[in-house]
Coordinates of C-alpha atoms in Angstrom, one line a residue:
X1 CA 54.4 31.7 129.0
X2 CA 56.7 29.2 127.3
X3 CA 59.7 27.4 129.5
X4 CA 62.5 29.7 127.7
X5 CA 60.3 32.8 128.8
X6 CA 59.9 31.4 132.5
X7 CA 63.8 31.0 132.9
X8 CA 64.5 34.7 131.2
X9 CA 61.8 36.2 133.7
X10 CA 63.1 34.3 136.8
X11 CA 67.1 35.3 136.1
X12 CA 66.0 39.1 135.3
X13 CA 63.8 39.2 138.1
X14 CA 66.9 38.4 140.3
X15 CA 68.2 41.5 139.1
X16 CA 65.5 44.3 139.3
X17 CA 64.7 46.4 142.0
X18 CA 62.6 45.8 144.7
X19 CA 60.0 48.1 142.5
X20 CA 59.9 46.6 140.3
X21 CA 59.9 42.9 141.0
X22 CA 57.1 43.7 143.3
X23 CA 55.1 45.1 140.6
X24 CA 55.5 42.2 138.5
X25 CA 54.7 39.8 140.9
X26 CA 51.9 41.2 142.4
X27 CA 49.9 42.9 139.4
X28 CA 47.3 40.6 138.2
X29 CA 48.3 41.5 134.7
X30 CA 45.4 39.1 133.0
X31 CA 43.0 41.4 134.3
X32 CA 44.5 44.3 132.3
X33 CA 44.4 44.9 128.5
X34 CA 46.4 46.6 125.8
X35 CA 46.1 47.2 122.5
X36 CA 45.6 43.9 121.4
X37 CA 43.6 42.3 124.1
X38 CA 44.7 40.5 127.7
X39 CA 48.0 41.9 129.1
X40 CA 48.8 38.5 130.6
X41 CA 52.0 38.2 128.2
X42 CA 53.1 41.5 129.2
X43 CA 55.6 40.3 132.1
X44 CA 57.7 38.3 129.9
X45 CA 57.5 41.4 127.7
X46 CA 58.7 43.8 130.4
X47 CA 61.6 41.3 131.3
X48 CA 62.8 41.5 128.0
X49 CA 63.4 45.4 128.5
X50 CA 66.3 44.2 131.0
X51 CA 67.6 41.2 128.1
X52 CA 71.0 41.3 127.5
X53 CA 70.2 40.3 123.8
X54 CA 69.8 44.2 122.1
X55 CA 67.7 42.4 119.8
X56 CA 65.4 41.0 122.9
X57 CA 65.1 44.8 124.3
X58 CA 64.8 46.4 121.0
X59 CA 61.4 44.1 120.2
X60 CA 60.2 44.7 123.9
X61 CA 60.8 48.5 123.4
X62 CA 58.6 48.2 120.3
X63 CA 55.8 46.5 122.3
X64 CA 55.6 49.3 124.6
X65 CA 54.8 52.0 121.7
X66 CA 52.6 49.1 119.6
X67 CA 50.7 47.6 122.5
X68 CA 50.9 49.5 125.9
X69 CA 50.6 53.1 124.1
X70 CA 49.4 52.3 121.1
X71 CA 48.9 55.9 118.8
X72 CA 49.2 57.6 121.9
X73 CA 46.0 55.6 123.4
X74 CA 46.3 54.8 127.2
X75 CA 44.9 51.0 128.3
X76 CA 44.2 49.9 132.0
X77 CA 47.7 47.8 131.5
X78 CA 49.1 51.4 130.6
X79 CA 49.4 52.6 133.9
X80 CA 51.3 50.0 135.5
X81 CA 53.6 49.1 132.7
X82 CA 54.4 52.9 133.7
X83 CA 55.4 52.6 137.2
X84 CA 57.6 49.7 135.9
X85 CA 60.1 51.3 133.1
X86 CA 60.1 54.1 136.3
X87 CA 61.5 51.4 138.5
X88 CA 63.6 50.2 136.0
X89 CA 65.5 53.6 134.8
X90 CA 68.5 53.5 136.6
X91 CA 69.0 49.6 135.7
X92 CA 72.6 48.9 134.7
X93 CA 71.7 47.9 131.0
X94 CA 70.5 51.6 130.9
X95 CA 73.5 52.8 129.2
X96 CA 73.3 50.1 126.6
X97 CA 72.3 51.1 123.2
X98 CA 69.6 50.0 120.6
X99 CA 68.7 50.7 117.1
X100 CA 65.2 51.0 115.8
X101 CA 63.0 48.0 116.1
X102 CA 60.8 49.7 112.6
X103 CA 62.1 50.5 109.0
X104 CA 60.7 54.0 109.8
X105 CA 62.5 54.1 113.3
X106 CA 65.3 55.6 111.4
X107 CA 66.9 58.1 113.6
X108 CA 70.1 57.8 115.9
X109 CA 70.9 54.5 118.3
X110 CA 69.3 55.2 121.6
X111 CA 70.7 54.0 124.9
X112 CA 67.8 52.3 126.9
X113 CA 67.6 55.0 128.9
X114 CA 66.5 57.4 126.5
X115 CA 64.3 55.6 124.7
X116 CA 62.4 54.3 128.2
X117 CA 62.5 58.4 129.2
X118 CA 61.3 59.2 125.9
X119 CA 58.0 56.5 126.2
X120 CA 57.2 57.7 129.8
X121 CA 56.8 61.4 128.1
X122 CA 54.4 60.1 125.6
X123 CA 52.4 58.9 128.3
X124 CA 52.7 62.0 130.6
X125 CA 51.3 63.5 127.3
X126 CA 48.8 61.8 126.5
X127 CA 47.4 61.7 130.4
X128 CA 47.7 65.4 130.2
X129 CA 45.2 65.6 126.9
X130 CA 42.1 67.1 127.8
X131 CA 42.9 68.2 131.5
X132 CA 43.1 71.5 130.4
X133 CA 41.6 72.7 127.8
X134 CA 43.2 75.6 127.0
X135 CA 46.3 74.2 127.3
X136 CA 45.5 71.8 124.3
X137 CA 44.0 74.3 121.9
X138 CA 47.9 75.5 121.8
X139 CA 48.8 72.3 120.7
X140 CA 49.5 72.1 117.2
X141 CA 47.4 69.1 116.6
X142 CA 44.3 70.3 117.8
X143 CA 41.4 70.6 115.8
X144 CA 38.1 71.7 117.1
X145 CA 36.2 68.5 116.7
X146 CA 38.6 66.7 119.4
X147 CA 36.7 68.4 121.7
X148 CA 33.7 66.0 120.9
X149 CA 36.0 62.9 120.8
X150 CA 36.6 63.3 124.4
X151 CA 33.0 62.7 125.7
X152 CA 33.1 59.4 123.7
X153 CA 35.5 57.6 125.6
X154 CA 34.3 54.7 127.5
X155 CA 34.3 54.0 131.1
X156 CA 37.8 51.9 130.5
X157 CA 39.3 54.5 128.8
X158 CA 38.5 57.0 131.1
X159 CA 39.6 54.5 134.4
X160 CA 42.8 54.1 132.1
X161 CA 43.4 57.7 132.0
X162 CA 43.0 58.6 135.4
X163 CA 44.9 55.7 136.3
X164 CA 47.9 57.5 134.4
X165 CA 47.3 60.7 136.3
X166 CA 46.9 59.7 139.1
X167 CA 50.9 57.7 139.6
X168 CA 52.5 61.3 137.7
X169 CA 54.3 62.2 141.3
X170 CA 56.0 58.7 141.0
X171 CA 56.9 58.9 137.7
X172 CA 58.4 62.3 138.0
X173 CA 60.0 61.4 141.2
X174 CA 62.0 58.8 138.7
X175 CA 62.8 61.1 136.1
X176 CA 64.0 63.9 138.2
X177 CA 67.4 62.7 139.0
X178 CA 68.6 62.4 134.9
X179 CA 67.5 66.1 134.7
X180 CA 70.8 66.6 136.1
X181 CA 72.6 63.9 133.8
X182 CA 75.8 64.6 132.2
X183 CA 74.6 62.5 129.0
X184 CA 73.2 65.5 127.1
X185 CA 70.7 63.3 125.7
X186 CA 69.9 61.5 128.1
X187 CA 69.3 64.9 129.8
X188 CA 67.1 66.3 126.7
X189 CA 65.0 63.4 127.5
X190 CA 64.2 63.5 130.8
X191 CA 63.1 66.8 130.0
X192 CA 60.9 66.1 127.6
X193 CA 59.2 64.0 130.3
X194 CA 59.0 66.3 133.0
X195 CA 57.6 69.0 130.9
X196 CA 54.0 66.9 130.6
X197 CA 54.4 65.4 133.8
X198 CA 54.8 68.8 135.9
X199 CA 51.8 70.1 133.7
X200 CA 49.7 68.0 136.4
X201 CA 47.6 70.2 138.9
X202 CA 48.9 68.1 141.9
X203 CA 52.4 68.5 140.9
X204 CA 52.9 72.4 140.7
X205 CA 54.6 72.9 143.5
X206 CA 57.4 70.7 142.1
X207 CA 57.9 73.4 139.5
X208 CA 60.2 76.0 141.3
X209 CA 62.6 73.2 142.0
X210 CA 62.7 71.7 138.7
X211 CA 63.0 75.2 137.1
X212 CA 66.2 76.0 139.5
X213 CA 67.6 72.6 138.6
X214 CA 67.4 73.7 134.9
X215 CA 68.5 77.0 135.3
X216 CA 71.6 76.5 137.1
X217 CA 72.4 74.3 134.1
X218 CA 71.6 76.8 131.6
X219 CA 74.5 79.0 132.2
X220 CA 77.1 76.4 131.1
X221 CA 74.8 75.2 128.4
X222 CA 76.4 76.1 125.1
X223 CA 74.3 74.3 121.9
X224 CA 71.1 75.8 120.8
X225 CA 69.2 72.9 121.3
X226 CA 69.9 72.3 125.2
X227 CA 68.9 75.6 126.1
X228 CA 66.3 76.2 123.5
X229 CA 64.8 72.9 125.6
X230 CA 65.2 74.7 128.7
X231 CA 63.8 78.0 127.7
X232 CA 60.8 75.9 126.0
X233 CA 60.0 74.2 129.7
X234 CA 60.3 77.1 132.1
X235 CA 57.9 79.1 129.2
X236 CA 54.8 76.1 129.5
X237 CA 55.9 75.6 132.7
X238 CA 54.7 79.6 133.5
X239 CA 58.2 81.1 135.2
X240 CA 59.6 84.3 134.1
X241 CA 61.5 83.9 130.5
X242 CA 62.1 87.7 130.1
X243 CA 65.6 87.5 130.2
X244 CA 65.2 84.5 127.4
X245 CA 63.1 86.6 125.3
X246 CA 66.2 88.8 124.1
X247 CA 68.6 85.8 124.0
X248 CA 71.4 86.1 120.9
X249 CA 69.8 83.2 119.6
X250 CA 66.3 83.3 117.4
X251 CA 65.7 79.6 118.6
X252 CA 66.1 80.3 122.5
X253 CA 63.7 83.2 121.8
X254 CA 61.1 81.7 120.3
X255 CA 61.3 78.7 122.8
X256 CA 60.9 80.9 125.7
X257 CA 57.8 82.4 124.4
X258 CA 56.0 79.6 123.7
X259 CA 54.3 79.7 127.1
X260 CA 50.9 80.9 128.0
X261 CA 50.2 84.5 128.7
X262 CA 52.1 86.6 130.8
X263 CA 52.8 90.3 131.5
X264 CA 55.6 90.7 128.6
X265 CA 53.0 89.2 126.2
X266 CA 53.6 91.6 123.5
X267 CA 57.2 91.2 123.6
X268 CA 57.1 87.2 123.6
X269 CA 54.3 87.6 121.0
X270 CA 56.5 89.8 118.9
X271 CA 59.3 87.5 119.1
X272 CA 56.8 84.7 117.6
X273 CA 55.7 86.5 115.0
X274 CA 59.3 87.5 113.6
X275 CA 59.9 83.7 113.4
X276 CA 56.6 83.4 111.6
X277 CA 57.8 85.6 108.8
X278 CA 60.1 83.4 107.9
X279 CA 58.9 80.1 108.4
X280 CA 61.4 78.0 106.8
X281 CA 64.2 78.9 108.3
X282 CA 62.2 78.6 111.4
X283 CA 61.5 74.9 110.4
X284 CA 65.2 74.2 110.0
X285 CA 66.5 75.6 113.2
X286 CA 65.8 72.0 114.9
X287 CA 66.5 69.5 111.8
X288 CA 65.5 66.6 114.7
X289 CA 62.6 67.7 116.8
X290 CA 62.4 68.7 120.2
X291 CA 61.2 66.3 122.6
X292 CA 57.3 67.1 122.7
X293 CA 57.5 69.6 119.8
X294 CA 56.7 66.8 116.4
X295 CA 55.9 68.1 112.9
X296 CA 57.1 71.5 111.4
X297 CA 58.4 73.7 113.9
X298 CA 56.4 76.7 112.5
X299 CA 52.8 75.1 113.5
X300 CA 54.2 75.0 117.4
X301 CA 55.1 78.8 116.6
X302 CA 51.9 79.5 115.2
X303 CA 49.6 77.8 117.7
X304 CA 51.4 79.7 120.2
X305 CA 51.2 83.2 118.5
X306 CA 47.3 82.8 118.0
X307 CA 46.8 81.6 121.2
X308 CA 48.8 84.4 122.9
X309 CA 47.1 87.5 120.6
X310 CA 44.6 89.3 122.4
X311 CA 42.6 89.7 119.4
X312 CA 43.4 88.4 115.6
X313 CA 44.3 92.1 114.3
X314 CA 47.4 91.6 116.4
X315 CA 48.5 88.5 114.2
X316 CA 46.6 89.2 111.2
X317 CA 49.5 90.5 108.9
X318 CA 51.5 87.4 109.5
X319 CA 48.8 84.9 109.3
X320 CA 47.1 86.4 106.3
X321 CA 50.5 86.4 104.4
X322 CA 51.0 82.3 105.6
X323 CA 47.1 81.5 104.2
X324 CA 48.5 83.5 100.6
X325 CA 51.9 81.4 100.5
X326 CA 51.0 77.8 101.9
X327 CA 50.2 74.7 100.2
X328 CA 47.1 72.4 100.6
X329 CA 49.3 70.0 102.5
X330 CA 49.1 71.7 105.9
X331 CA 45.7 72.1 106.0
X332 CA 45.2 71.7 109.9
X333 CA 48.4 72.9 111.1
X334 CA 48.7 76.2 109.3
X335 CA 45.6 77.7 107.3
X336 CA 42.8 76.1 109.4
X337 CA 43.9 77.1 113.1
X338 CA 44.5 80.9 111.2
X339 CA 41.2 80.9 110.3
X340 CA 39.3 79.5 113.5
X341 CA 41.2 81.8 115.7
X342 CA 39.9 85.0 113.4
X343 CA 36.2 84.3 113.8
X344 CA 36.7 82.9 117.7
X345 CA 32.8 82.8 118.6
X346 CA 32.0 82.1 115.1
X347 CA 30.8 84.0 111.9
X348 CA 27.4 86.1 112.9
X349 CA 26.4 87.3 109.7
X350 CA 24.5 90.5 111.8
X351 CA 28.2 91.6 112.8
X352 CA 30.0 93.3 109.5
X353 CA 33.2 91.8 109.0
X354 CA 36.5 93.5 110.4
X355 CA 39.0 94.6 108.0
X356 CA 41.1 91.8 109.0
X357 CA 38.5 89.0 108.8
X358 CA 37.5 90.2 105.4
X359 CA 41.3 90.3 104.0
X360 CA 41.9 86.9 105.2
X361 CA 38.7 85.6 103.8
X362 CA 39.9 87.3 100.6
X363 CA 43.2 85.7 100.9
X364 CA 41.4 82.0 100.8
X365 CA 39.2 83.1 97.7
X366 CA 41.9 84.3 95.6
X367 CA 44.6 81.1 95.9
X368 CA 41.8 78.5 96.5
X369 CA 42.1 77.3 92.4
X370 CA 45.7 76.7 93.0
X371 CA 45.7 75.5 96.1
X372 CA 42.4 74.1 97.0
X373 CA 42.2 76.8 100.1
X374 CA 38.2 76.3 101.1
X375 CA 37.5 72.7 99.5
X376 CA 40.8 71.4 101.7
X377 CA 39.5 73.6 104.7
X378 CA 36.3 72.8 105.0
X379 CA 36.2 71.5 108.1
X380 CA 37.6 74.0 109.3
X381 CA 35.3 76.8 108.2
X382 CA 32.2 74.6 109.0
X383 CA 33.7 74.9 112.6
X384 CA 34.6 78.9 112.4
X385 CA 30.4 78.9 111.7
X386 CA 31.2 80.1 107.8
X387 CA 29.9 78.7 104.0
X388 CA 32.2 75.9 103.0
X389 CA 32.6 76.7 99.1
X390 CA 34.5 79.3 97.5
X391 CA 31.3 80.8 96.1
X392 CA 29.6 80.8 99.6
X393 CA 32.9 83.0 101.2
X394 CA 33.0 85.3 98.0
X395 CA 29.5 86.1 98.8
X396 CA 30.6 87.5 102.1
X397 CA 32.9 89.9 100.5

């Protein structure tokens, strides 16, 4: 650490809270690593969060997302670094604002805050991958071949992760309180945190709390992305959304059926399907994404809808008429998670196929030479157990 760096850390440590300081005083940070190796520069770095230069916090925010979540990976210096921005929330320079530390960080100046809320749900999320597995098939990244990444983690990743689980009641205790901000996006934010973070086992019975905070909120909430938020939260987190479910507004609909199953399934899986008939207007109903909810709105809608059918027949006109329409660009998002959920145990070629496995199949071989259907999916049908060349699925039919 260079003199300059010692005298920054010494006057910002006068300011922090008790937390805080603590932690960065007595964590042996060297012993740690990040994305790039030792985490023994990592106090100066988490100083500079503090800075009163925007230019000093904007570059330590960027070393949170490059080096102490790097691609969503958790390190052992993860953890800690965690507990810290959660000490650190309510810090005066919250307020202050920032603008993107990346050419591709192009989107609205952030306070602080909002952007330290925003990184703690990116952790919470990425903590939460593979703790329940059927919550992550309704992700709308997952591909069936992650499941074989997971048993490949070594013994530091996996002390890294549960490390992250394991401080999830202090970190929500932290983000709690902005739940109830009156910055709306400071509010949107915090959400987006608690979401992963109450997804924890041990934290469960925080849920009836958090979900009376939100709705005694939602009644004054007038913009469709505020209480399309809220209806998307009480949905994963499993309350009752049937009054959601016939909201005037598409986007509060579909948001409050985005949960897993419950006893108005048809109805929330009806509402799903309507938005899946018209996907692009779908898309454009958030034209920034929720918090939680990245790429095209529609795959979030689709995961959901497959995931909440009882059996593919229910979704079959829908998905069928997405595999004749789409383009080879949204391979994994759209066509390939349509076609793993229709064969669910896998093709047995001693079972005929169903009507609706056959015209789906059909749907593949007859826009695969525009759109490169089977070659771009292959993948994909290698994992659903069927041929991987357009003259191997014709065969079937």
């Amino acid at each position: 650490m260079t003199e300059s760096e010692s005298a920054r850390m010494a006057r910002v440590l006068s300011g922090l809270p008790a937390a805080a300081r603590e932690l960065l005083v007595e964590t042996d940070w060297a012993a740690h690593r990040h994305a790039y190796g030792s985490a023994e520069d990592t106090p100066a770095s988490l100083c500079s969060l503090v800075d009163e230069d925007p230019e000093v916090r904007s570059k330590a925010l960027a070393a949170l997302g490059m080096g102490v979540l790097h691609q969503g990976s958790l390190y052992t210096v993860t953890a800690p670094v965690a507990l810290f921005v959660a000490a650190i929330l309510d810090h005066p320079v919250g307020p202050a604002e920032r603008e993107g530390a990346f050419p591709w960080d192009d989107g609205p100046p952030r306070s602080l805050r909002v952007s330290l809320l925003g990184w703690l749900g990116q952790v919470a999320e990425s903590a939460a991958y593979g703790e329940d597995p059927a919550r992550d098939r309704a992700n709308w990244e997952w591909q069936p071949w992650h499941e074989d990444r997971r048993s490949e983690r070594t013994s530091e990743e996996l002390a890294a992760v549960q490390a992250c689980r394991d401080i999830r009641p202090v970190l929500y205790d932290a983000v709690e309180p902005f739940l109830s901000s009156p910055d709306p996006r400071v509010c949107e934010t915090a959400l987006g945190a608690a979401v992963p973070l109450l997804c924890a086992p041990a934290l469960t019975d925080r849920i009836p709390r958090a979900a009376a905070l939100l709705r005694a909120q939602l009644s004054a909430m007038t913009g469709r992305r505020e209480r399309a938020a809220v209806a998307r939260a009480l949905s994963l987190w499993g309350m009752d959304t049937s009054d959601l479910l016939a909201d005037a507004d598409p986007a509060v609909r579909v948001c409050a059926a985005l949960g897993p199953v419950r006893d108005d399934r048809p109805r929330a899986l009806a509402v799903l399907l309507d938005a899946l008939r018209d996907p692009h207007t779908t898309d454009g109903w958030f034209p920034e994404p929720l918090y939680g909810v990245d790429g095209w709105f529609r795959f979030t809608v689709l995961r959901s809808a497959l995931d909440l059918a009882a059996s593919f027949e229910e979704v079959a006109p829908v998905a069928i008429a997405m595999v004749a329409t789409s383009n080879r660009s949204i391979v994994d998002f759209e066509r390939g998670p349509i076609l793993f959920r229709a064969f669910p145990g896998g093709y047995d070629s001693a079972h005929a196929l169903t009507s609706a496995q056959r015209a789906l199949l059909r749907a593949f071989v007859d826009t695969d030479e525009a759109t490169g259907n089977i070659r771009g999916n292959w993948l994909w049908f290698r994992a659903a157990g069927l041929p991987e060349t357009r003259e191997g699925i014709a065969a079937l039919l």
